[in-house]
mmCIF file of C-alpha atoms in Angstrom:
data_model
loop_
_atom_site.group_PDB
_atom_site.id
_atom_site.type_symbol
_atom_site.label_atom_id
_atom_site.label_comp_id
_atom_site.label_asym_id
_atom_site.label_seq_id
_atom_site.Cartn_x
_atom_site.Cartn_y
_atom_site.Cartn_z
ATOM 1 C CA MET A 29 180.433 -125.090 -22.041
ATOM 2 C CA THR A 30 178.263 -126.261 -19.134
ATOM 3 C CA ASP A 31 176.365 -129.433 -18.908
ATOM 4 C CA PRO A 32 172.846 -129.508 -20.061
ATOM 5 C CA ILE A 33 170.000 -129.085 -17.697
ATOM 6 C CA ASP A 34 168.324 -132.106 -16.222
ATOM 7 C CA PRO A 35 165.826 -133.321 -18.878
ATOM 8 C CA ARG A 36 163.170 -133.897 -16.237
ATOM 9 C CA THR A 37 163.028 -130.050 -15.724
ATOM 10 C CA ARG A 38 159.633 -128.485 -16.398
ATOM 11 C CA ILE A 39 158.102 -125.010 -16.239
ATOM 12 C CA GLY A 40 155.746 -125.463 -13.409
ATOM 13 C CA HIS A 41 153.680 -122.420 -13.620
ATOM 14 C CA VAL A 42 153.348 -118.859 -14.807
ATOM 15 C CA HIS A 43 152.181 -115.699 -12.986
ATOM 16 C CA LEU A 44 150.451 -113.093 -15.133
ATOM 17 C CA ARG A 45 149.813 -109.451 -14.282
ATOM 18 C CA VAL A 46 146.104 -108.461 -15.108
ATOM 19 C CA ALA A 47 144.152 -105.398 -14.762
ATOM 20 C CA ASP A 48 140.895 -106.973 -13.616
ATOM 21 C CA LEU A 49 140.904 -110.278 -11.625
ATOM 22 C CA ASP A 50 137.348 -111.119 -12.137
ATOM 23 C CA ARG A 51 137.724 -110.674 -15.844
ATOM 24 C CA ALA A 52 140.800 -112.760 -16.054
ATOM 25 C CA LEU A 53 139.125 -115.559 -13.986
ATOM 26 C CA GLY A 54 136.256 -115.405 -16.465
ATOM 27 C CA PHE A 55 138.574 -116.162 -19.302
ATOM 28 C CA TYR A 56 140.889 -118.764 -17.644
ATOM 29 C CA CYS A 57 138.263 -120.557 -15.605
ATOM 30 C CA GLY A 58 134.916 -119.707 -17.454
ATOM 31 C CA VAL A 59 136.100 -120.142 -21.048
ATOM 32 C CA LEU A 60 139.291 -122.380 -20.862
ATOM 33 C CA GLY A 61 138.058 -124.476 -17.999
ATOM 34 C CA PHE A 62 140.876 -124.156 -15.455
ATOM 35 C CA THR A 63 139.697 -124.760 -11.785
ATOM 36 C CA LEU A 64 140.143 -121.847 -9.167
ATOM 37 C CA MET A 65 142.341 -123.268 -6.405
ATOM 38 C CA GLN A 66 142.733 -120.259 -4.088
ATOM 39 C CA ARG A 67 141.806 -116.578 -4.294
ATOM 40 C CA TYR A 68 143.022 -113.585 -2.292
ATOM 41 C CA GLY A 69 140.400 -110.931 -2.610
ATOM 42 C CA THR A 70 140.736 -108.831 -5.771
ATOM 43 C CA GLN A 71 144.566 -109.138 -5.749
ATOM 44 C CA ALA A 72 145.424 -112.598 -6.673
ATOM 45 C CA ALA A 73 144.180 -116.027 -7.777
ATOM 46 C CA PHE A 74 145.658 -119.339 -8.553
ATOM 47 C CA VAL A 75 144.113 -121.676 -11.169
ATOM 48 C CA SER A 76 144.926 -125.287 -12.217
ATOM 49 C CA ALA A 77 144.115 -128.154 -14.270
ATOM 50 C CA GLY A 78 143.664 -131.531 -12.512
ATOM 51 C CA GLY A 79 143.970 -130.273 -8.841
ATOM 52 C CA TYR A 80 147.617 -129.162 -9.014
ATOM 53 C CA HIS A 81 148.261 -126.209 -6.623
ATOM 54 C CA HIS A 82 148.527 -123.870 -9.702
ATOM 55 C CA HIS A 83 149.514 -123.724 -13.250
ATOM 56 C CA ILE A 84 148.535 -120.059 -13.588
ATOM 57 C CA GLY A 85 148.777 -117.319 -10.984
ATOM 58 C CA LEU A 86 146.931 -114.184 -11.825
ATOM 59 C CA ASN A 87 147.537 -111.078 -9.898
ATOM 60 C CA THR A 88 146.876 -107.279 -9.841
ATOM 61 C CA TRP A 89 149.719 -106.400 -7.386
ATOM 62 C CA ASP A 90 151.277 -103.965 -9.846
ATOM 63 C CA SER A 91 148.673 -103.813 -12.520
ATOM 64 C CA ALA A 92 145.186 -103.154 -11.242
ATOM 65 C CA GLY A 93 143.407 -101.092 -13.715
ATOM 66 C CA GLY A 94 146.567 -101.057 -15.960
ATOM 67 C CA ALA A 95 146.701 -101.059 -19.725
ATOM 68 C CA PRO A 96 148.573 -103.819 -21.678
ATOM 69 C CA PRO A 97 152.065 -102.978 -22.820
ATOM 70 C CA PRO A 98 152.219 -101.223 -26.116
ATOM 71 C CA PRO A 99 153.321 -103.059 -29.184
ATOM 72 C CA GLY A 100 157.017 -103.072 -29.719
ATOM 73 C CA SER A 101 157.859 -103.477 -25.959
ATOM 74 C CA THR A 102 159.559 -106.341 -24.212
ATOM 75 C CA GLY A 103 157.899 -108.782 -22.034
ATOM 76 C CA LEU A 104 155.972 -112.141 -22.393
ATOM 77 C CA TYR A 105 155.350 -113.133 -25.781
ATOM 78 C CA HIS A 106 153.045 -115.815 -24.922
ATOM 79 C CA VAL A 107 152.255 -118.532 -22.407
ATOM 80 C CA ALA A 108 151.857 -121.992 -23.876
ATOM 81 C CA ILE A 109 149.161 -124.484 -22.465
ATOM 82 C CA LEU A 110 149.947 -128.107 -23.523
ATOM 83 C CA TYR A 111 146.761 -130.257 -24.149
ATOM 84 C CA PRO A 112 147.326 -133.986 -23.727
ATOM 85 C CA THR A 113 145.415 -134.974 -27.111
ATOM 86 C CA ARG A 114 144.176 -133.600 -30.362
ATOM 87 C CA VAL A 115 140.583 -134.106 -29.038
ATOM 88 C CA ALA A 116 141.326 -132.040 -25.990
ATOM 89 C CA LEU A 117 142.746 -129.218 -28.273
ATOM 90 C CA ALA A 118 139.574 -129.451 -30.222
ATOM 91 C CA ASP A 119 137.576 -129.099 -27.049
ATOM 92 C CA ALA A 120 139.533 -125.877 -26.260
ATOM 93 C CA LEU A 121 138.747 -124.482 -29.733
ATOM 94 C CA ALA A 122 135.060 -125.286 -29.262
ATOM 95 C CA ARG A 123 135.208 -123.409 -25.960
ATOM 96 C CA LEU A 124 136.859 -120.381 -27.587
ATOM 97 C CA ASP A 125 134.249 -120.467 -30.399
ATOM 98 C CA ALA A 126 131.266 -120.603 -27.932
ATOM 99 C CA ALA A 127 132.676 -117.659 -26.227
ATOM 100 C CA GLY A 128 133.360 -115.672 -29.315
ATOM 101 C CA ILE A 129 136.948 -115.344 -28.673
ATOM 102 C CA PRO A 130 138.877 -114.809 -31.791
ATOM 103 C CA LEU A 131 142.289 -116.472 -32.606
ATOM 104 C CA THR A 132 145.214 -114.407 -33.643
ATOM 105 C CA GLY A 133 146.667 -117.513 -35.378
ATOM 106 C CA ALA A 134 146.555 -121.244 -35.861
ATOM 107 C CA SER A 135 149.732 -123.244 -36.952
ATOM 108 C CA ASP A 136 150.919 -126.737 -37.665
ATOM 109 C CA HIS A 137 154.422 -126.784 -36.489
ATOM 110 C CA GLY A 138 155.154 -130.396 -37.631
ATOM 111 C CA VAL A 139 155.981 -131.211 -34.087
ATOM 112 C CA SER A 140 152.820 -129.724 -32.621
ATOM 113 C CA GLU A 141 149.439 -127.998 -33.495
ATOM 114 C CA ALA A 142 148.852 -124.661 -32.016
ATOM 115 C CA LEU A 143 146.049 -122.111 -31.592
ATOM 116 C CA TYR A 144 147.066 -118.490 -30.696
ATOM 117 C CA LEU A 145 144.935 -115.822 -29.039
ATOM 118 C CA ASP A 146 145.061 -113.026 -26.591
ATOM 119 C CA ASP A 147 143.589 -113.067 -22.976
ATOM 120 C CA PRO A 148 141.406 -110.123 -21.836
ATOM 121 C CA ASP A 149 144.718 -108.336 -20.716
ATOM 122 C CA ARG A 150 146.365 -108.910 -24.302
ATOM 123 C CA ASN A 151 148.851 -111.520 -22.857
ATOM 124 C CA GLY A 152 149.523 -113.837 -25.606
ATOM 125 C CA VAL A 153 148.255 -117.423 -25.148
ATOM 126 C CA GLU A 154 149.175 -120.554 -26.991
ATOM 127 C CA LEU A 155 147.002 -123.710 -26.779
ATOM 128 C CA TYR A 156 148.784 -126.678 -28.197
ATOM 129 C CA ARG A 157 149.147 -130.310 -28.367
ATOM 130 C CA ASP A 158 152.382 -132.166 -29.335
ATOM 131 C CA ARG A 159 152.568 -134.897 -31.883
ATOM 132 C CA PRO A 160 154.490 -138.037 -30.807
ATOM 133 C CA GLU A 161 158.258 -137.634 -31.191
ATOM 134 C CA ALA A 162 158.200 -140.464 -33.842
ATOM 135 C CA GLU A 163 156.112 -138.205 -36.104
ATOM 136 C CA TRP A 164 158.362 -135.039 -35.822
ATOM 137 C CA PRO A 165 159.636 -133.865 -39.222
ATOM 138 C CA ARG A 166 163.331 -134.714 -39.683
ATOM 139 C CA ASP A 167 166.077 -133.934 -42.311
ATOM 140 C CA GLU A 168 168.141 -136.663 -43.974
ATOM 141 C CA ALA A 169 170.577 -136.370 -41.128
ATOM 142 C CA GLY A 170 167.933 -136.772 -38.567
ATOM 143 C CA GLY A 171 167.904 -133.057 -37.426
ATOM 144 C CA LEU A 172 164.530 -131.594 -36.452
ATOM 145 C CA GLN A 173 162.929 -129.639 -39.146
ATOM 146 C CA MET A 174 159.937 -127.616 -37.490
ATOM 147 C CA VAL A 175 157.718 -125.767 -39.827
ATOM 148 C CA THR A 176 154.970 -123.156 -39.733
ATOM 149 C CA ARG A 177 151.971 -124.190 -41.901
ATOM 150 C CA ARG A 178 148.315 -123.252 -41.675
ATOM 151 C CA LEU A 179 146.399 -125.504 -39.149
ATOM 152 C CA ASP A 180 143.437 -127.028 -40.673
ATOM 153 C CA LEU A 181 140.826 -125.700 -38.168
ATOM 154 C CA ALA A 182 137.887 -127.294 -39.854
ATOM 155 C CA ALA A 183 139.444 -130.734 -39.376
ATOM 156 C CA LEU A 184 140.323 -129.952 -35.766
ATOM 157 C CA ARG A 185 136.620 -128.809 -35.297
ATOM 158 C CA ALA A 186 135.188 -131.973 -36.918
ATOM 159 C CA GLU A 187 137.461 -134.332 -34.796
ATOM 160 C CA GLY A 188 136.219 -132.691 -31.669
ATOM 161 C CA ALA A 189 132.515 -132.746 -32.860
ATOM 162 C CA ALA A 190 133.024 -136.505 -33.743
ATOM 163 C CA ARG A 191 134.183 -137.434 -30.222
ATOM 164 C CA SER A 192 131.418 -135.288 -28.527
ATOM 165 C CA PRO A 193 128.592 -137.397 -26.915
#
């Protein structure tokens, strides 16, 4: 057995193949609120939160005008975007609601609360916030006991509305 990976290791960014760069930017920047950091014509763009060089790369290098992969094929299940607070997640839900983007799911996993949807190219997207580790569900021996329960969207919307100016 090998030693575990350094616990400070993080996934720094993801690159997604898209069919139409402008449409993808409309979703990631226009709806979710990421900032365009750099664009290479109609072929690629890099977007971020908070001025990082890029959290998401979008490109049409092998996919311009392409169709999403059919159900039952391998590939990316979803990209997960971590929000720092429940209020920030509520803001993301309000953005989706305002843009008329439907959710494909919404779950409370005990350790996190998650919204699931598809981007315009049918790439799976998870928007989530983690609960503090002290609140994670545990069994009697202290082992992690993640769950999948229905997320109370009305309560999440209400929390966001209560914090809005």
